[in-house]
PDB file of C-alpha atoms in Angstrom:
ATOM      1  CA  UNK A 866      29.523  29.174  87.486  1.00 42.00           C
ATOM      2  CA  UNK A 867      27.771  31.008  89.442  1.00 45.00           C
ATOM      3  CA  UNK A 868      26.995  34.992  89.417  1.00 44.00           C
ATOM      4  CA  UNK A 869      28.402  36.686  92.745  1.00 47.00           C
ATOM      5  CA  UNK A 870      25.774  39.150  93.749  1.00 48.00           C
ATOM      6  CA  UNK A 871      26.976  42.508  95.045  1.00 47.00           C
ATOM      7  CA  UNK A 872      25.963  43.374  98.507  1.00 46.00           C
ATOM      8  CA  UNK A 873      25.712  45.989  99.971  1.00 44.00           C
ATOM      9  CA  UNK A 874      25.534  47.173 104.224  1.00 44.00           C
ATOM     10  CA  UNK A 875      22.209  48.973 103.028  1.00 45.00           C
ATOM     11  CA  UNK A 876      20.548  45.506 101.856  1.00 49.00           C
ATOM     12  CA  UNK A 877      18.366  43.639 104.453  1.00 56.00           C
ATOM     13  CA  UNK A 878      17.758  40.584 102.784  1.00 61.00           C
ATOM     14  CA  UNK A 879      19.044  38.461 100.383  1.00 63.00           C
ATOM     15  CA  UNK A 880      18.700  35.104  98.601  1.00 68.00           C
ATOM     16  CA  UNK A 881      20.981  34.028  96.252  1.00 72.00           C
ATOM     17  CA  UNK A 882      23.281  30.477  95.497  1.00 86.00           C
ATOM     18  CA  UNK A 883      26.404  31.756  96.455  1.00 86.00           C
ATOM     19  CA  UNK A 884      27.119  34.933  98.532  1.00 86.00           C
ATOM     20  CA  UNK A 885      30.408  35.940  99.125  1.00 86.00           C
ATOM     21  CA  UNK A 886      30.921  39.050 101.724  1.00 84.00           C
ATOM     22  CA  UNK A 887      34.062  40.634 102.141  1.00 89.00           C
ATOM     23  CA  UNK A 888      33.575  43.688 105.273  1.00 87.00           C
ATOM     24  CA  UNK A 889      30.280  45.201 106.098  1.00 87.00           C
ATOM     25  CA  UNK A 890      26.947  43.406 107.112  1.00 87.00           C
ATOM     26  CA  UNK A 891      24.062  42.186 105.808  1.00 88.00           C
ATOM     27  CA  UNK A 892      20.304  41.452 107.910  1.00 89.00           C
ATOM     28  CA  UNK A 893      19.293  37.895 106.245  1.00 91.00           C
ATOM     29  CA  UNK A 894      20.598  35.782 104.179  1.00 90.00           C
ATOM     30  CA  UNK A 895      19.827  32.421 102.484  1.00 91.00           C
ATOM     31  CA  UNK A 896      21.832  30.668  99.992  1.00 91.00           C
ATOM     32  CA  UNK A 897      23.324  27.043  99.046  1.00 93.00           C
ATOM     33  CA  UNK A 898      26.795  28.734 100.009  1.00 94.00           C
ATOM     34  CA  UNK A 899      27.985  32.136 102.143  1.00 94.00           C
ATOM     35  CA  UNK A 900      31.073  32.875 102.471  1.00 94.00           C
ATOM     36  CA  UNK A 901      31.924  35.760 104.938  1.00 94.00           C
ATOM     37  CA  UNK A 902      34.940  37.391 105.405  1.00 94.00           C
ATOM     38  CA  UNK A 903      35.730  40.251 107.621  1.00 94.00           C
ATOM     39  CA  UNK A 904      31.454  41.210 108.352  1.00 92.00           C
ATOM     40  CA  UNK A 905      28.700  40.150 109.866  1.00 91.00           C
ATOM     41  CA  UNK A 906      25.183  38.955 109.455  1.00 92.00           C
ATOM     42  CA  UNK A 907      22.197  38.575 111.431  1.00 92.00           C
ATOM     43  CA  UNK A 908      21.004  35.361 110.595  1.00 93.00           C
ATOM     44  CA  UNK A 909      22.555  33.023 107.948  1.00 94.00           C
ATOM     45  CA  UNK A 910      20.577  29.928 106.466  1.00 94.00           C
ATOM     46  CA  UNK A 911      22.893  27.926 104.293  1.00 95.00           C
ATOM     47  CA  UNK A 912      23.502  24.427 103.118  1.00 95.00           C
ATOM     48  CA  UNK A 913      27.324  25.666 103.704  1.00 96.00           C
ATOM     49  CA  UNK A 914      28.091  28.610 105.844  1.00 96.00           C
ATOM     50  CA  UNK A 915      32.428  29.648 105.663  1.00 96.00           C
ATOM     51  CA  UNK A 916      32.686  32.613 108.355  1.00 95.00           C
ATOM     52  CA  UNK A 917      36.044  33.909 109.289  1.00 96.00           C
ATOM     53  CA  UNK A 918      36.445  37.190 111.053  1.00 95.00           C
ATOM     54  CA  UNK A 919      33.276  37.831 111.126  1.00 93.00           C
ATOM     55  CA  UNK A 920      30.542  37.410 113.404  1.00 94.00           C
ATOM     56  CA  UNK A 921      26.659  36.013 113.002  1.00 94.00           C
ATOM     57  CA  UNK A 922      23.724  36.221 115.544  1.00 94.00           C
ATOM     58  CA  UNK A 923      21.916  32.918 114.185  1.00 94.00           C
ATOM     59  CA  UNK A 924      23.875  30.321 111.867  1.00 96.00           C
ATOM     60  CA  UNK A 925      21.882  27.407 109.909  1.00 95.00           C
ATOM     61  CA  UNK A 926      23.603  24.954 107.783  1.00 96.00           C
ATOM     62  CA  UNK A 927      24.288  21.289 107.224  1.00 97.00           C
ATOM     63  CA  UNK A 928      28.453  22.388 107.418  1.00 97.00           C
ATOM     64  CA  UNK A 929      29.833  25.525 109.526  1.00 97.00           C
ATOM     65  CA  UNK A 930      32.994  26.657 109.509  1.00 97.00           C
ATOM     66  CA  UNK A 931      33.967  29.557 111.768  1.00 97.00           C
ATOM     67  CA  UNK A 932      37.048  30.679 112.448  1.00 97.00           C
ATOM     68  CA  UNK A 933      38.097  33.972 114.146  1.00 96.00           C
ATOM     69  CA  UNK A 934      34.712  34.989 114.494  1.00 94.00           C
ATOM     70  CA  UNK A 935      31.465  35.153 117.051  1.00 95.00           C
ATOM     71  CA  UNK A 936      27.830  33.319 117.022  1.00 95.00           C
ATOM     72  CA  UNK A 937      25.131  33.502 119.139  1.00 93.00           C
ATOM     73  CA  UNK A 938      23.541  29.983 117.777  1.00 94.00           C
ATOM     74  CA  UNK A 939      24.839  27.212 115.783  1.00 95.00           C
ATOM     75  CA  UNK A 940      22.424  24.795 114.474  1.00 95.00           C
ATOM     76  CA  UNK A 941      24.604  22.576 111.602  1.00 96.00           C
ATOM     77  CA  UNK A 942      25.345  18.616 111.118  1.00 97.00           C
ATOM     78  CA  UNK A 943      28.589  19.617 111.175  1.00 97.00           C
ATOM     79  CA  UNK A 944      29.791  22.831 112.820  1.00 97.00           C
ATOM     80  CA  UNK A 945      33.765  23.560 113.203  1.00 97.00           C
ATOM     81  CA  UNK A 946      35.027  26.569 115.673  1.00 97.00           C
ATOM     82  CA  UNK A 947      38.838  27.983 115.555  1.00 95.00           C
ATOM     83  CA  UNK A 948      39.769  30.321 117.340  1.00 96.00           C
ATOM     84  CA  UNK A 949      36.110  31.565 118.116  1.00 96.00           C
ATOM     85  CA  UNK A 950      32.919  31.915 120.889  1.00 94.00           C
ATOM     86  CA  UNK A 951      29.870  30.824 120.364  1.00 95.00           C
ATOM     87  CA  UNK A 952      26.861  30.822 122.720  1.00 93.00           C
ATOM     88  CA  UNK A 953      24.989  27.988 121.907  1.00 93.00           C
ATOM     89  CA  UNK A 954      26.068  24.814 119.354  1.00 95.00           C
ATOM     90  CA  UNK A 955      23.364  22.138 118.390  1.00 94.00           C
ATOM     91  CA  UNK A 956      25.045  19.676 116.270  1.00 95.00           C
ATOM     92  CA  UNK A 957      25.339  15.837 114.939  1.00 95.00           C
ATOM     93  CA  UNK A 958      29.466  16.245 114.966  1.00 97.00           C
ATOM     94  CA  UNK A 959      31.117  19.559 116.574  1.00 96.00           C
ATOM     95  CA  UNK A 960      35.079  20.209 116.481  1.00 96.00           C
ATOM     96  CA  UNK A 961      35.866  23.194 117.903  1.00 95.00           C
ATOM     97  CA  UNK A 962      39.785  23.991 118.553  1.00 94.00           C
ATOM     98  CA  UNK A 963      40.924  26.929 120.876  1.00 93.00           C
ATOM     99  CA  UNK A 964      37.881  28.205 120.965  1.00 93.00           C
ATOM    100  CA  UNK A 965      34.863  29.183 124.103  1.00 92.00           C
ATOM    101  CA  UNK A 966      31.110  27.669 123.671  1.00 92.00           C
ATOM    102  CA  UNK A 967      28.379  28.562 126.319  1.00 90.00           C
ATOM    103  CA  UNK A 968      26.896  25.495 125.674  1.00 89.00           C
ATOM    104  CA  UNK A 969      27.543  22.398 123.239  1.00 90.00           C
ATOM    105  CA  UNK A 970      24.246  19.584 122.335  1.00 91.00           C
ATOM    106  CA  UNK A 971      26.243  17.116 120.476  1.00 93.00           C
ATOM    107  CA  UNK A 972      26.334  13.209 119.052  1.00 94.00           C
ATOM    108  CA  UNK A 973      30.173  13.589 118.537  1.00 95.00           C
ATOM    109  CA  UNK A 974      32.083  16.373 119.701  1.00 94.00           C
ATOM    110  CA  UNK A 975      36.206  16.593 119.635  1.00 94.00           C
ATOM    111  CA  UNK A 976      37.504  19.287 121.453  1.00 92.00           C
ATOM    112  CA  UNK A 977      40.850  21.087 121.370  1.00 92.00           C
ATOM    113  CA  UNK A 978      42.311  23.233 124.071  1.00 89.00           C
ATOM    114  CA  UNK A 979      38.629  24.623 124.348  1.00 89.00           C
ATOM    115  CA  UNK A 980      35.970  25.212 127.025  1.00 87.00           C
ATOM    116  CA  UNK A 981      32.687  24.733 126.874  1.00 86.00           C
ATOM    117  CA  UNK A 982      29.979  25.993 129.774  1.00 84.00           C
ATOM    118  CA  UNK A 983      27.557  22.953 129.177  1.00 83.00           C
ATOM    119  CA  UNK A 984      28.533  20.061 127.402  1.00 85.00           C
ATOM    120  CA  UNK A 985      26.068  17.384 126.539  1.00 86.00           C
ATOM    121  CA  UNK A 986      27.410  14.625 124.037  1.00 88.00           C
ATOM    122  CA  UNK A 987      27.004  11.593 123.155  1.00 89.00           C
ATOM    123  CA  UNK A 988      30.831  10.763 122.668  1.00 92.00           C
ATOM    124  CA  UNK A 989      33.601  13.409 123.724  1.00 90.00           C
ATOM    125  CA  UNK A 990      37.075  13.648 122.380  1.00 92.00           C
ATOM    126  CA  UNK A 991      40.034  15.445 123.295  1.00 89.00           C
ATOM    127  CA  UNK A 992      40.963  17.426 126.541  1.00 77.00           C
ATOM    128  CA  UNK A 993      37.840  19.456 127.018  1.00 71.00           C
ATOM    129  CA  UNK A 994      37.154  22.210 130.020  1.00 67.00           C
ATOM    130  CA  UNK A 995      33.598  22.129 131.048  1.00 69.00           C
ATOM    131  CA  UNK A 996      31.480  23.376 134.300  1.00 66.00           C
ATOM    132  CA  UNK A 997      28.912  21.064 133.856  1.00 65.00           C
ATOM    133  CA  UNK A 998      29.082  17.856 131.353  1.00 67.00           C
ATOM    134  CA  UNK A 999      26.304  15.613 130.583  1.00 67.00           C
ATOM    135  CA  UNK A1000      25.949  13.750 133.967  1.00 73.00           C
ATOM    136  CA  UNK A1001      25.982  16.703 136.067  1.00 74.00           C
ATOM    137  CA  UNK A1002      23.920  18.671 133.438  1.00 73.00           C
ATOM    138  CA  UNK A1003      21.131  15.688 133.882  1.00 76.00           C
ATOM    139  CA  UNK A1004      21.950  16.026 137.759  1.00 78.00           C
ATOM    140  CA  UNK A1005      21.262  19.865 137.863  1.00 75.00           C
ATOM    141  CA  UNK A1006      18.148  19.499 136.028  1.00 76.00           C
ATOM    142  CA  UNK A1007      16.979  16.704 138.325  1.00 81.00           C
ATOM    143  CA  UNK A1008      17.651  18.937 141.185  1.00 82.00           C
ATOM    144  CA  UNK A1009      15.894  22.028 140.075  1.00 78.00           C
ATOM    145  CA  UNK A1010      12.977  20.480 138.555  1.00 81.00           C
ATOM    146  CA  UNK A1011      12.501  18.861 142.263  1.00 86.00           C
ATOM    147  CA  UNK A1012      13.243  22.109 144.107  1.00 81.00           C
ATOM    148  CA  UNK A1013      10.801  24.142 141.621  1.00 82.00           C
ATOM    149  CA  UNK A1014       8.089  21.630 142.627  1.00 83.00           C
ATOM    150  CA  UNK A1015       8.491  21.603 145.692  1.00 82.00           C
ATOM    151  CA  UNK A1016       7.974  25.063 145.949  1.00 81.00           C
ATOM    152  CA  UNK A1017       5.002  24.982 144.027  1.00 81.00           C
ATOM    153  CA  UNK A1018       3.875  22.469 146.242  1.00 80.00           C
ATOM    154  CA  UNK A1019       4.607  24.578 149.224  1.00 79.00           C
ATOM    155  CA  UNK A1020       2.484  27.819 147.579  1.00 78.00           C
ATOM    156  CA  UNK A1021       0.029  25.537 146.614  1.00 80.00           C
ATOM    157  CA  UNK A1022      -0.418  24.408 149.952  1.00 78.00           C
ATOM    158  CA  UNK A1023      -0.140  28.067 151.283  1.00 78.00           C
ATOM    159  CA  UNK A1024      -2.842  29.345 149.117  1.00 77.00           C
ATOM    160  CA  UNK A1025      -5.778  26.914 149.970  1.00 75.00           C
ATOM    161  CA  UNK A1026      -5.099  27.685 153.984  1.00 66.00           C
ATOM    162  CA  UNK A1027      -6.009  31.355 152.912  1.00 60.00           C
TER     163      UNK A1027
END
């Protein structure tokens, strides 16, 4: 069995096999597992990453779990939400359940009385909000990559008349 390290809200960094943190926050971390309950972290590198009432500015991991909590970016193979917001998901299967995502980049994603901004999968399941899925996603960057050359075009044009 593994030794639990103590942590501390004073400690910036820390690498260990398993962390568990119950309250307060921690900079970095890196282990096989963290476990976070009731705190935060900047960034969290993990093979698993278990956050619950707690919130994390960058999550990496091959499974996230996150319930109750907040992320700015998800990057996992598999990354579950409950209950949570997220900004940005990148993930080979996503399941996220009552729960708000700015954007979701996803092979499989099931979805739950959620919304998601952006949502750009490969297969979708479940009754999902979005403003923009993955045809109109394609369609809006179509559009503005035309528009933004065309107006390069147009000051390109501009500037050799001068």
């Amino acid at each position: 069995m593994a030794k639990k390290p103590e942590i501390s809200a004073k400690d910036e960094e820390l690498q260990a096999e398993v962390v568990q943190l119950q309250g307060g926050s921690i900079d970095e971390v890196e282990a096989e597992v963290v476990r976070i309950h009731q705190g935060g972290a900047n960034r969290i590198t993990a093979t698993t990453v278990d956050l619950q009432q707690g919130a994390a500015a960058s999550i990496t991991g091959d499974s996230v779990i996150l319930k109750q909590g907040a992320s700015g970016l998800i990057r996992a193979e598999s990354a579950m939400l409950e209950q949570s917001g997220a900004g940005v998901i990148y993930s080979q299967d996503v399941r996220v359940s009552d729960s708000r995502v700015g954007m979701t980049v996803s092979r499989e994603a099931t979805l739950d009385d959620s919304r998601t901004f952006i949502l750009l999968a490969g297969k979708v399941h479940g009754d999902v909000q979005t403003v923009m899925d993955t045809r109109q996603a394609m369609l809006a960057g179509l559009i503005s990559g035309i528009a933004a050359s065309l107006v390069l075009f147009v000051m390109n044009m501009l500037s050799r008349r001068e």
